[in-house]
Coordinates of C-alpha atoms and ligand atoms in Angstrom, one line a residue:
M10 CA -5.6 -0.1 -8.0
C11 CA -9.3 -0.9 -8.4
G12 CA -10.9 -3.8 -6.5
I13 CA -12.7 -6.7 -7.9
V14 CA -15.1 -9.2 -6.3
G15 CA -17.0 -12.2 -7.8
Y16 CA -19.3 -14.8 -6.4
I17 CA -21.0 -18.0 -7.6
G18 CA -23.1 -20.1 -5.3
K19 CA -26.4 -20.7 -3.5
K20 CA -26.8 -17.2 -2.0
P21 CA -27.9 -13.9 -3.7
A22 CA -24.7 -12.6 -5.3
A23 CA -25.3 -8.9 -5.2
P24 CA -25.2 -8.3 -1.4
I25 CA -22.1 -10.5 -1.2
I26 CA -20.4 -8.5 -3.9
L27 CA -21.4 -5.1 -2.3
E28 CA -20.1 -6.3 1.0
G29 CA -16.8 -7.4 -0.5
L30 CA -16.4 -4.2 -2.5
S31 CA -16.9 -2.2 0.7
K32 CA -13.7 -3.9 2.0
L33 CA -11.9 -3.0 -1.2
E34 CA -12.8 0.6 -1.5
Y35 CA -9.4 1.5 -0.3
R36 CA -8.1 0.3 -3.7
G37 CA -10.1 2.9 -5.6
Y38 CA -13.4 4.6 -5.1
D39 CA -14.3 6.9 -7.9
S40 CA -17.0 4.6 -9.3
A41 CA -18.4 1.2 -8.8
G42 CA -20.5 -1.4 -10.6
M43 CA -21.8 -5.0 -10.6
A44 CA -22.9 -7.6 -13.2
V45 CA -25.3 -10.3 -12.0
F46 CA -26.8 -13.1 -14.1
D47 CA -30.6 -12.9 -13.5
G48 CA -31.5 -16.3 -15.0
E49 CA -31.9 -15.0 -18.5
K50 CA -29.3 -12.3 -19.1
I51 CA -26.4 -10.5 -17.5
Q52 CA -27.7 -7.3 -15.8
I53 CA -25.2 -4.5 -15.2
K54 CA -25.6 -1.6 -12.9
K55 CA -22.8 0.9 -12.5
S56 CA -22.3 4.5 -11.4
V57 CA -19.7 7.2 -10.9
G58 CA -19.2 8.0 -7.2
R59 CA -18.6 6.0 -4.0
L60 CA -19.9 2.5 -3.5
K61 CA -22.9 3.9 -1.6
V62 CA -24.3 5.3 -4.8
L63 CA -24.3 1.7 -6.3
E64 CA -25.9 0.5 -3.0
E65 CA -28.7 3.0 -3.4
L66 CA -29.1 2.3 -7.1
T67 CA -29.6 -1.4 -6.5
H68 CA -31.4 -1.1 -3.1
D69 CA -28.5 -2.9 -1.5
G70 CA -28.4 -5.4 -4.2
A71 CA -32.2 -6.3 -4.0
T72 CA -32.9 -5.2 -7.6
M73 CA -30.2 -7.4 -9.0
P74 CA -31.4 -11.0 -8.3
G75 CA -29.2 -13.9 -9.1
V76 CA -26.5 -16.1 -7.6
I77 CA -23.7 -15.4 -10.0
G78 CA -22.0 -12.0 -10.3
I79 CA -18.9 -9.9 -10.5
G80 CA -18.3 -6.4 -9.1
H81 CA -15.7 -3.6 -9.3
T82 CA -14.7 -0.4 -7.4
R83 CA -12.6 1.8 -9.6
W84 CA -9.5 4.1 -9.5
A85 CA -9.6 5.6 -13.0
T86 CA -6.6 5.2 -15.3
H87 CA -7.9 5.3 -18.8
G88 CA -11.0 7.5 -19.1
A89 CA -12.3 9.9 -16.5
P90 CA -14.5 8.6 -13.7
S91 CA -18.0 8.4 -15.3
D92 CA -21.0 6.1 -15.5
V93 CA -19.9 4.8 -18.9
N94 CA -16.3 4.3 -18.0
S95 CA -17.2 2.3 -14.8
H96 CA -16.9 -1.4 -14.8
P97 CA -18.2 -4.0 -15.6
H98 CA -17.9 -3.7 -19.4
Y99 CA -19.9 -5.7 -21.9
N100 CA -19.4 -7.0 -25.4
E101 CA -21.9 -5.6 -27.8
K102 CA -24.4 -8.4 -27.4
E103 CA -24.2 -8.0 -23.6
T104 CA -23.4 -11.7 -23.2
I105 CA -19.9 -11.3 -21.8
A106 CA -19.1 -9.0 -18.8
V107 CA -15.6 -8.1 -17.5
V108 CA -14.2 -6.3 -14.5
H109 CA -10.5 -5.4 -14.6
N110 CA -7.8 -4.2 -12.2
G111 CA -4.6 -3.1 -14.0
I112 CA -3.6 -1.5 -17.3
I113 CA -3.7 -3.0 -20.8
E114 CA -0.7 -1.4 -22.3
N115 CA -1.4 -2.3 -25.9
Y116 CA -5.1 -1.4 -25.8
L117 CA -4.8 1.3 -28.5
P118 CA -3.6 -1.0 -31.4
L119 CA -6.0 -3.7 -30.2
K120 CA -8.9 -1.2 -30.1
E121 CA -8.1 0.0 -33.6
K122 CA -8.0 -3.6 -34.8
M123 CA -11.3 -4.4 -33.2
I124 CA -12.9 -1.2 -34.6
S125 CA -11.6 -2.3 -38.1
K126 CA -13.5 -5.6 -37.5
G127 CA -16.7 -3.7 -36.8
Y128 CA -16.7 -3.6 -33.0
K129 CA -18.2 -0.5 -31.5
F130 CA -16.7 1.0 -28.3
T131 CA -18.8 2.9 -25.8
S132 CA -16.2 3.9 -23.2
D133 CA -12.7 5.4 -23.0
T134 CA -11.3 2.6 -21.0
D135 CA -8.6 0.0 -21.8
T136 CA -10.8 -2.6 -20.2
E137 CA -13.5 -2.5 -22.9
V138 CA -11.1 -3.9 -25.4
L139 CA -11.0 -7.1 -23.3
A140 CA -14.7 -7.6 -23.5
H141 CA -14.7 -7.3 -27.3
L142 CA -11.5 -9.4 -27.7
I143 CA -13.0 -12.2 -25.6
D144 CA -16.2 -11.9 -27.8
Y145 CA -14.0 -12.1 -30.9
Y146 CA -12.2 -15.3 -29.8
Y147 CA -15.3 -16.9 -28.2
K148 CA -16.5 -19.9 -30.2
G149 CA -18.4 -21.6 -27.4
N150 CA -15.4 -22.4 -25.1
P151 CA -14.8 -19.6 -22.6
L152 CA -11.4 -20.9 -21.4
E153 CA -10.1 -21.0 -24.9
A154 CA -11.3 -17.5 -25.6
I155 CA -9.8 -16.1 -22.4
T156 CA -6.4 -17.7 -22.9
K157 CA -6.2 -16.5 -26.5
V158 CA -6.8 -13.0 -25.2
M159 CA -4.1 -13.5 -22.5
H160 CA -1.7 -14.2 -25.3
R161 CA -2.6 -11.0 -27.1
V162 CA -2.7 -8.4 -24.4
Q163 CA 0.3 -6.7 -22.7
G164 CA 0.2 -5.1 -19.3
S165 CA -1.3 -6.0 -16.0
Y166 CA -4.6 -7.5 -15.2
A167 CA -6.7 -9.2 -12.6
L168 CA -10.1 -10.0 -14.2
G169 CA -13.4 -11.3 -13.3
I170 CA -15.4 -12.6 -16.3
M171 CA -18.8 -14.1 -16.9
F172 CA -20.6 -15.5 -19.9
A173 CA -24.4 -15.5 -20.3
E174 CA -24.1 -18.8 -22.2
H175 CA -22.3 -20.4 -19.2
P176 CA -24.3 -19.2 -16.2
D177 CA -22.9 -22.0 -14.1
Q178 CA -19.4 -20.6 -14.0
I179 CA -17.3 -17.4 -13.6
F180 CA -13.6 -16.9 -14.4
A181 CA -10.8 -15.3 -12.6
V182 CA -7.6 -14.4 -14.4
R183 CA -4.3 -12.8 -13.2
K184 CA -1.2 -11.2 -14.5
D185 CA 0.7 -8.7 -12.2
S186 CA -2.3 -7.5 -10.4
P187 CA -3.3 -9.3 -7.2
L188 CA -6.1 -11.8 -7.1
I189 CA -7.3 -14.5 -4.8
V190 CA -10.1 -17.0 -4.8
G191 CA -11.8 -18.8 -1.9
Q192 CA -14.5 -21.3 -1.2
N193 CA -17.0 -22.2 1.5
E194 CA -20.0 -24.5 1.6
D195 CA -22.3 -21.9 -0.1
G196 CA -20.1 -21.0 -3.0
C197 CA -16.9 -19.7 -4.5
F198 CA -15.4 -16.2 -4.4
I199 CA -13.0 -14.0 -6.3
A200 CA -11.4 -11.0 -4.7
S201 CA -8.5 -8.6 -5.1
D202 CA -7.6 -8.9 -1.5
V203 CA -8.3 -11.1 1.5
P204 CA -10.5 -8.7 3.6
A205 CA -13.2 -8.8 0.9
I206 CA -14.0 -12.5 1.5
L207 CA -12.7 -13.0 5.1
K208 CA -16.2 -13.0 6.4
Y209 CA -17.1 -16.0 4.3
T210 CA -13.9 -18.1 4.2
R211 CA -10.4 -18.3 5.6
K212 CA -9.3 -20.8 3.0
V213 CA -7.9 -18.9 0.0
Y214 CA -5.8 -19.7 -3.0
F215 CA -3.3 -17.2 -4.3
I216 CA -3.5 -17.0 -8.1
Q217 CA -0.1 -16.7 -9.8
N218 CA 0.8 -14.8 -12.9
Q219 CA -0.8 -16.0 -16.1
E220 CA -3.2 -18.4 -14.4
V221 CA -7.0 -18.8 -14.9
V222 CA -9.5 -20.1 -12.5
R223 CA -12.9 -21.5 -13.5
L224 CA -15.2 -21.2 -10.5
R225 CA -18.5 -23.1 -10.2
A226 CA -20.8 -23.1 -7.2
D227 CA -19.1 -26.0 -5.6
H228 CA -15.6 -26.3 -7.0
M229 CA -12.8 -24.5 -8.7
H230 CA -10.4 -25.6 -11.4
F231 CA -7.0 -23.9 -12.1
Y232 CA -5.4 -23.6 -15.5
T233 CA -2.2 -22.2 -17.1
V234 CA -2.4 -19.8 -19.9
D235 CA -2.0 -22.8 -22.2
E236 CA -5.2 -24.4 -20.8
E237 CA -3.3 -27.1 -18.8
E238 CA -5.1 -27.9 -15.6
I239 CA -3.0 -27.4 -12.4
T240 CA -3.5 -28.1 -8.7
K241 CA -3.1 -25.6 -6.0
E242 CA -2.9 -25.7 -2.2
P243 CA -5.1 -23.4 -0.2
V244 CA -3.6 -21.0 2.4
N245 CA -5.4 -20.6 5.7
I246 CA -5.7 -16.9 6.6
E247 CA -5.0 -16.4 10.3
W248 CA -6.0 -12.7 10.4
D249 CA -8.6 -11.7 12.9
A250 CA -11.7 -10.6 10.8
D251 CA -12.3 -7.7 13.2
A252 CA -8.9 -6.3 12.2
A253 CA -10.5 -5.1 8.9
E254 CA -13.3 -3.3 10.8
K255 CA -13.4 0.2 12.3
G256 CA -14.2 -1.2 15.7
G257 CA -15.8 2.0 17.1
Y258 CA -13.2 4.4 15.8
E259 CA -14.3 7.3 13.6
H260 CA -11.8 6.4 10.9
F261 CA -9.6 3.5 10.0
M262 CA -6.6 5.9 10.1
L263 CA -7.3 6.7 13.8
K264 CA -7.8 3.1 14.6
E265 CA -4.6 2.1 12.8
M266 CA -2.6 4.9 14.6
Y267 CA -3.8 3.4 17.9
E268 CA -2.7 0.0 16.8
Q269 CA 0.9 1.1 16.5
P270 CA 2.1 0.0 19.9
K271 CA 0.8 -3.5 19.0
T272 CA 2.2 -3.6 15.5
V273 CA 5.6 -2.5 16.7
T274 CA 5.5 -5.2 19.4
D275 CA 4.4 -7.8 17.0
T276 CA 7.2 -7.0 14.5
L277 CA 9.9 -6.7 17.2
M278 CA 9.3 -9.3 19.8
P279 CA 9.3 -12.5 17.9
R280 CA 12.8 -11.5 16.6
I281 CA 14.3 -10.6 20.0
K282 CA 15.5 -13.8 21.7
D283 CA 17.7 -14.2 24.8
G284 CA 19.2 -10.8 24.5
D285 CA 19.9 -11.2 20.8
I286 CA 18.2 -10.5 17.4
V287 CA 17.2 -13.5 15.4
I288 CA 15.9 -12.9 11.9
E289 CA 15.5 -16.4 10.5
E290 CA 13.7 -15.1 7.4
L291 CA 16.8 -13.2 6.4
G292 CA 18.3 -16.4 5.0
M293 CA 21.9 -15.1 5.4
S294 CA 24.7 -16.6 7.3
D295 CA 27.0 -14.4 9.4
D296 CA 29.7 -14.7 6.7
E297 CA 27.2 -13.5 4.1
I298 CA 26.3 -10.5 6.3
K299 CA 29.9 -9.7 6.8
A300 CA 30.3 -9.8 3.0
I301 CA 27.7 -7.0 2.4
R302 CA 29.5 -4.1 0.8
K303 CA 26.5 -1.9 0.1
V304 CA 22.7 -1.9 0.7
H305 CA 20.3 -0.6 -1.9
I306 CA 16.9 0.2 -0.6
V307 CA 14.1 0.7 -3.0
A308 CA 10.5 1.7 -2.2
C309 CA 7.7 4.3 -2.9
G310 CA 6.0 7.0 -0.8
S311 CA 6.1 6.4 3.0
A312 CA 8.0 3.2 2.5
Y313 CA 10.6 5.2 0.7
H314 CA 10.7 7.5 3.7
V315 CA 11.5 4.5 5.9
G316 CA 14.3 3.8 3.4
V317 CA 15.7 7.3 4.0
T318 CA 15.7 6.7 7.8
A319 CA 17.3 3.3 7.1
K320 CA 20.2 5.0 5.4
Y321 CA 21.0 6.9 8.6
V322 CA 20.4 3.9 10.9
I323 CA 22.3 1.2 8.9
E324 CA 25.2 3.5 8.0
G325 CA 25.4 4.8 11.5
I326 CA 25.3 1.5 13.4
A327 CA 26.5 -1.1 10.9
R328 CA 28.8 1.2 8.9
I329 CA 27.5 -0.2 5.6
P330 CA 27.0 2.4 2.8
V331 CA 23.3 2.6 1.9
E332 CA 21.7 4.0 -1.3
V333 CA 18.0 4.7 -1.3
D334 CA 15.9 5.0 -4.4
V335 CA 12.3 5.8 -5.2
A336 CA 11.3 2.7 -7.1
S337 CA 9.9 4.5 -10.2
E338 CA 13.4 6.1 -10.6
F339 CA 15.5 3.0 -9.8
R340 CA 13.8 0.8 -12.4
Y341 CA 14.7 3.1 -15.3
R342 CA 18.1 4.5 -14.3
N343 CA 20.1 1.4 -15.3
P344 CA 21.3 1.0 -11.7
I345 CA 24.8 -0.1 -10.9
L346 CA 24.8 -2.9 -8.4
E347 CA 28.3 -3.8 -7.4
E348 CA 29.8 -7.0 -6.0
G349 CA 28.6 -7.5 -2.4
A350 CA 25.4 -5.4 -2.9
M351 CA 22.2 -6.3 -1.1
V352 CA 18.9 -5.1 -2.3
I353 CA 16.0 -4.4 0.1
V354 CA 12.5 -3.5 -1.1
I355 CA 10.0 -2.1 1.3
S356 CA 6.2 -2.3 0.7
Q357 CA 3.1 -2.5 2.8
S358 CA 0.9 -3.9 0.1
G359 CA 3.5 -6.0 -1.6
E360 CA 1.8 -5.0 -4.9
T361 CA 3.3 -1.6 -5.7
A362 CA 4.0 -1.9 -9.4
D363 CA 7.3 0.1 -9.4
T364 CA 8.7 -1.6 -6.3
L365 CA 7.9 -5.0 -7.8
A366 CA 9.6 -4.0 -11.1
A367 CA 12.7 -2.8 -9.1
L368 CA 12.7 -6.2 -7.4
R369 CA 12.6 -8.0 -10.7
E370 CA 15.3 -5.6 -12.2
S371 CA 17.6 -6.4 -9.3
Q372 CA 17.0 -10.1 -9.6
Q373 CA 17.7 -9.9 -13.3
L374 CA 21.0 -8.3 -12.5
G375 CA 21.8 -11.3 -10.4
Y376 CA 21.1 -10.0 -6.9
K377 CA 19.1 -11.5 -4.2
V378 CA 16.3 -9.3 -2.8
L379 CA 15.0 -9.0 0.7
G380 CA 11.4 -7.9 0.9
I381 CA 10.1 -6.1 4.0
V382 CA 6.4 -6.6 3.3
N383 CA 3.2 -6.5 5.2
V384 CA 0.7 -8.4 3.1
V385 CA 1.3 -12.1 3.4
G386 CA 1.3 -13.8 0.0
S387 CA 1.4 -10.6 -2.0
S388 CA 3.4 -10.4 -5.2
I389 CA 6.6 -8.9 -3.6
A390 CA 6.4 -11.5 -0.8
R391 CA 6.2 -14.3 -3.3
E392 CA 8.9 -13.0 -5.6
A393 CA 11.5 -11.7 -3.1
D394 CA 14.3 -14.2 -2.3
N395 CA 13.7 -13.7 1.4
V396 CA 10.8 -12.0 3.2
M397 CA 10.8 -10.2 6.5
Y398 CA 7.1 -9.6 7.3
T399 CA 5.9 -6.6 9.2
W400 CA 3.2 -7.9 11.4
A401 CA 0.9 -4.9 11.1
G402 CA -2.3 -6.8 10.0
P403 CA -4.6 -5.3 7.4
E404 CA -4.1 -1.6 6.8
I405 CA -7.2 -0.1 5.3
A406 CA -6.8 3.7 5.5
V407 CA -5.1 4.9 2.4
A408 CA -2.5 6.9 4.4
T409 CA -0.2 4.5 6.1
T410 CA 0.6 4.7 9.8
K411 CA 0.9 1.4 11.5
A412 CA 2.6 -0.4 8.6
Y413 CA 5.1 2.5 8.4
S414 CA 5.9 2.2 12.1
A415 CA 6.3 -1.6 11.7
Q416 CA 8.7 -1.0 8.7
L417 CA 10.8 1.3 10.8
V418 CA 11.3 -1.2 13.6
A419 CA 12.1 -4.0 11.0
I420 CA 14.9 -1.7 9.8
Y421 CA 16.2 -1.1 13.3
L422 CA 16.3 -4.9 13.8
L423 CA 18.2 -5.4 10.6
A424 CA 20.7 -2.6 11.3
M425 CA 21.4 -3.9 14.8
K426 CA 21.8 -7.5 13.5
F427 CA 24.2 -6.3 10.8
A428 CA 26.1 -4.3 13.4
K429 CA 26.4 -7.1 15.8
V430 CA 27.6 -9.6 13.2
K431 CA 30.1 -7.1 11.8
G432 CA 31.3 -6.1 15.2
T433 CA 30.6 -2.4 14.7
I434 CA 28.6 -2.1 17.9
S435 CA 29.8 -3.0 21.5
D436 CA 27.9 -5.5 23.5
S437 CA 26.9 -2.9 26.0
D438 CA 25.6 -0.5 23.3
F439 CA 23.7 -3.4 21.7
T440 CA 22.1 -4.3 25.0
A441 CA 21.1 -0.7 25.7
M442 CA 19.6 -0.4 22.2
L443 CA 17.6 -3.6 22.7
K444 CA 16.2 -2.1 25.9
D445 CA 15.3 1.1 24.1
L446 CA 13.6 -0.9 21.3
K447 CA 11.5 -2.8 23.8
R448 CA 10.3 0.5 25.4
L449 CA 9.1 1.9 22.1
P450 CA 5.5 0.5 22.2
D451 CA 4.8 2.0 25.6
Q452 CA 6.3 5.3 24.6
I453 CA 4.2 5.4 21.4
E454 CA 1.1 4.6 23.6
M455 CA 2.0 7.5 25.8
L456 CA 2.3 9.9 22.8
L457 CA -1.1 8.7 21.5
S458 CA -2.7 9.4 24.8
N459 CA -1.8 13.1 24.4
K460 CA -3.9 13.5 21.3
E461 CA -6.2 16.2 22.6
R462 CA -3.4 18.7 22.8
I463 CA -2.4 18.0 19.2
Q464 CA -6.0 18.2 18.1
R465 CA -6.4 21.6 19.6
F466 CA -3.3 22.8 17.9
A467 CA -4.4 21.2 14.6
N468 CA -7.7 23.0 14.7
R469 CA -5.8 26.3 14.4
Y470 CA -4.3 25.3 11.1
I471 CA -7.2 24.0 9.1
G472 CA -7.1 27.2 7.0
A473 CA -3.3 26.9 6.3
K474 CA -2.2 27.2 2.7
D475 CA 1.4 26.0 3.0
V476 CA 3.3 24.2 5.7
F477 CA 7.0 23.4 5.8
F478 CA 8.6 20.6 7.7
I479 CA 12.3 20.9 8.4
G480 CA 14.9 18.7 10.1
R481 CA 18.4 17.4 9.8
G482 CA 19.6 13.7 9.5
I483 CA 16.9 11.3 10.7
D484 CA 14.8 14.4 11.5
Y485 CA 14.7 15.2 7.8
A486 CA 13.4 11.7 7.1
I487 CA 10.8 12.2 9.8
S488 CA 9.9 15.6 8.2
M489 CA 9.3 14.0 4.8
E490 CA 6.8 11.6 6.3
G491 CA 5.1 14.3 8.5
S492 CA 4.7 16.4 5.4
L493 CA 3.3 13.6 3.3
K494 CA 0.8 12.7 6.0
L495 CA -0.5 16.2 6.2
K496 CA -0.7 16.9 2.5
E497 CA -2.2 13.6 1.3
I498 CA -5.2 13.7 3.6
S499 CA -5.8 17.4 4.3
Y500 CA -4.9 18.7 0.7
I501 CA -2.8 21.5 2.3
H502 CA 0.4 22.0 0.4
S503 CA 3.4 21.1 2.4
E504 CA 7.0 20.4 1.8
A505 CA 9.8 18.8 3.7
Y506 CA 13.3 20.3 3.6
A507 CA 16.6 19.4 5.1
A508 CA 16.8 22.3 7.5
G509 CA 20.1 23.5 6.3
E510 CA 18.9 23.6 2.7
L511 CA 16.0 26.1 3.3
K512 CA 18.1 29.1 2.9
H513 CA 19.2 28.1 -0.6
G514 CA 15.9 29.2 -2.0
T515 CA 12.8 28.1 -0.2
I516 CA 13.1 30.5 2.7
S517 CA 11.8 33.2 0.4
L518 CA 8.3 31.5 0.8
I519 CA 8.2 32.1 4.5
E520 CA 6.0 35.0 5.5
K521 CA 4.1 36.1 8.5
D522 CA 2.4 33.1 10.2
T523 CA 3.6 30.4 7.8
L524 CA 3.6 27.2 9.8
V525 CA 7.0 25.6 10.0
A526 CA 7.2 22.3 11.8
A527 CA 10.8 21.7 13.0
V528 CA 11.9 18.2 14.1
A529 CA 14.9 18.3 16.4
T530 CA 15.5 14.9 18.0
Q531 CA 19.1 14.4 17.2
D532 CA 21.3 15.8 19.9
N533 CA 24.3 16.3 17.7
L534 CA 22.3 18.4 15.3
F535 CA 20.1 20.2 17.8
Q536 CA 21.9 23.6 17.8
K537 CA 22.1 23.6 14.0
T538 CA 18.3 23.0 13.7
L539 CA 17.7 25.6 16.4
S540 CA 19.5 28.2 14.3
N541 CA 17.4 27.3 11.3
M542 CA 14.3 27.7 13.4
V543 CA 15.4 31.1 14.5
E544 CA 16.0 32.1 10.9
V545 CA 12.4 31.2 9.9
K546 CA 11.0 32.8 13.0
A547 CA 12.8 36.0 12.2
R548 CA 10.9 36.0 8.9
G549 CA 7.5 35.7 10.6
A550 CA 7.0 31.9 10.7
F551 CA 5.0 30.2 13.4
V552 CA 7.3 27.5 14.6
L553 CA 6.0 24.1 15.9
A554 CA 8.9 22.0 17.3
V555 CA 9.1 18.3 18.0
T556 CA 12.0 17.5 20.3
N557 CA 13.1 15.3 23.1
A558 CA 11.9 15.7 26.6
G559 CA 14.3 18.0 28.5
N560 CA 15.3 20.1 25.4
T561 CA 13.6 23.2 26.9
D562 CA 16.1 25.5 25.2
I563 CA 14.0 25.1 22.1
E564 CA 11.3 27.3 23.6
K565 CA 13.4 30.3 22.7
A566 CA 12.9 29.6 19.0
A567 CA 9.6 27.7 18.9
D568 CA 6.0 29.0 19.4
Y569 CA 4.6 25.6 20.3
V570 CA 6.6 22.5 21.4
I571 CA 5.7 18.8 21.5
Y572 CA 8.1 16.8 23.6
I573 CA 8.7 13.2 22.9
P574 CA 10.2 10.7 25.4
R575 CA 13.9 10.1 25.1
T576 CA 15.1 7.0 23.2
N577 CA 18.2 6.0 21.3
P578 CA 18.6 8.7 18.6
Y579 CA 18.4 6.1 15.9
F580 CA 14.9 5.2 17.0
A581 CA 13.6 8.8 17.4
N582 CA 11.6 8.5 14.2
S583 CA 9.2 6.0 15.8
L584 CA 8.2 8.5 18.4
A585 CA 8.4 11.9 16.6
I586 CA 6.2 10.6 13.8
I587 CA 3.3 10.0 16.2
P588 CA 2.4 13.7 16.9
L589 CA 2.9 14.5 13.2
Q590 CA 0.5 11.7 12.1
L591 CA -2.0 13.0 14.7
F592 CA -1.5 16.6 13.4
G593 CA -2.2 15.6 9.8
Y594 CA -5.2 13.5 10.9
Y595 CA -6.8 16.3 12.9
V596 CA -6.2 19.0 10.4
A597 CA -7.9 16.8 7.8
V598 CA -10.8 15.9 10.1
G599 CA -11.2 19.6 11.0
K600 CA -11.4 20.4 7.3
G601 CA -14.1 17.8 6.8
C602 CA -11.9 15.7 4.4
D603 CA -12.5 12.1 3.7
V604 CA -9.6 10.9 5.8
D605 CA -9.6 7.3 5.0
K606 CA -10.1 7.8 1.3
P607 CA -8.3 10.9 0.1
R608 CA -9.2 12.2 -3.3
N609 CA -7.2 10.8 -6.3
L610 CA -5.4 8.2 -4.3
A611 CA -5.7 4.4 -3.8
K612 CA -4.1 2.1 -1.2
S613 CA -2.4 -0.2 -3.5
V614 CA -0.6 1.4 -6.5
T615 CA -0.5 -1.4 -9.1
V616 CA 0.1 0.9 -12.0
E617 CA 3.3 2.7 -12.9
Ligands
F6R727 C1 1.3 7.3 2.1 C2 1.3 5.9 1.5 C3 2.0 5.7 0.3 C4 2.6 4.3 0.3 C5 3.2 4.0 -1.1 C6 3.9 2.6 -1.1 O1 0.6 7.4 3.3 O2 0.7 5.1 2.1 O3 2.9 6.7 0.0 O4 3.6 4.3 1.3 O5 2.2 4.0 -2.1 O6 3.0 1.6 -0.9 P1 3.4 0.2 -0.5 O7 4.1 0.3 0.9 O8 2.2 -0.6 -0.4 O9 4.4 -0.3 -1.5

């Protein structure tokens, strides 16, 4: 979490930094700050609150003249959001300034040591220890001081560092937190993520773990932690710069929901060739696929919900047992990976700390890992043995929608590929499923065009206190995601339950007018879910149902019905989630919540 930006060149640095930070606010937005060298000293301005507070404080950067600077937008870990805890942090003489994304795990012993040497701390952050440590090791050679500090600190960090004594250079350092650098004819840039500098350059360098970059106005040098110079090749970023702009939509989340037909098409179509599924990136021969005995899927949040769906789809079609884990649990439970196991990690950002750790844990146990990843060049993309990209483009809203939808179809492709190779699906069923897959984008489009009806319904529930989502099988997985979408952006408490489980305790919470959203897309489970709907309705619940077109029987048990087009039951998630995303979105908008940047959250969770 947290976003960092740096610039050194011919242009005023502050406006470039502010512009870059505005593209990184999705990473954290409880405070922001900047350090700019004004020709004599390093000037710092920082404040709790959104970036716009810093913009006002600095008159859009005009009060911070200078062509060298670093900036930060924060998601607090150590120390509450406050002016003093905001980054950048100085050493005591105010000659070294540091911005940091990550966590310094051994900051307490280091802080004690620095205090015993007479250093005075002003903040509660782990980052401040870095400023003092660099000061402690600095004897005139910045690179030497930085690498000494890298040898001392444990944890994760992406850093931007500047020295008043070396105003012709800034430094970028990385370990386990994302960092890129880029260059154009006017200068060099540091950023946590590509959108921050896409306006200025498409030529970026991905910094690897334990690497340092010295940026000057017209060139960059790359070093290892042992100060050895290394060379790097730039990557040309193909993204459309407009993809990271709102483009007339009120929120990024709405725009990204509307992009789902495209992201689903982009993820599916390059892998469907001549009536077959070709996933070159899988890096597995047919014999290797046939040898898979078990699939372990590991992910967090919505990506984990994709994993839950994947269990039903892969087990159902390819008849391979699937175990799904939340990454933060998997990494510490000493997992048993048996002979023939395949590990899949799913991540939009490719930077989620727990998912990355699960990947490494699996590799240490001797297993190859397939990453289903959205962000090209991210840590998981680089470290996974094979990468299947979801071509969703930059996702800015904190609540995922389009990347989730792209992950779902990536899973359908994998499941069908496995089934075809293993012979667990007939040719005619495979062809019929392919046809249904290709129809998904249009069907999603159709559901999105019905948004007004959902908006009207959502407006009735902006005062809700508790909402329950129920479903069975894949419908349960859909319920989990529907519930998360609602709660994370509207702050309304909601829970997802396997419909049959409700009566084992939770049904006691149902009272008059409690909203229960029931998902019933699986024909073989329809009557069962219907019974559960009747049970909650009998206890006063208001029942919203999401079901397939034609299932009009449901109107006996539901107060409000949203029909989705028919598709193969294994793909129903891709359609049923659309009205639930819209519902969460419009409830949050109706409540006046900050939809794109919900409180306490950040887009990329790079801490445990
Ligand atoms: C919810 C959401 C999160 C992410 C989770 C994993 O809307 O976006 O639950 O799904 O933090 O993030 P990635 O996919 O980047 O690993």
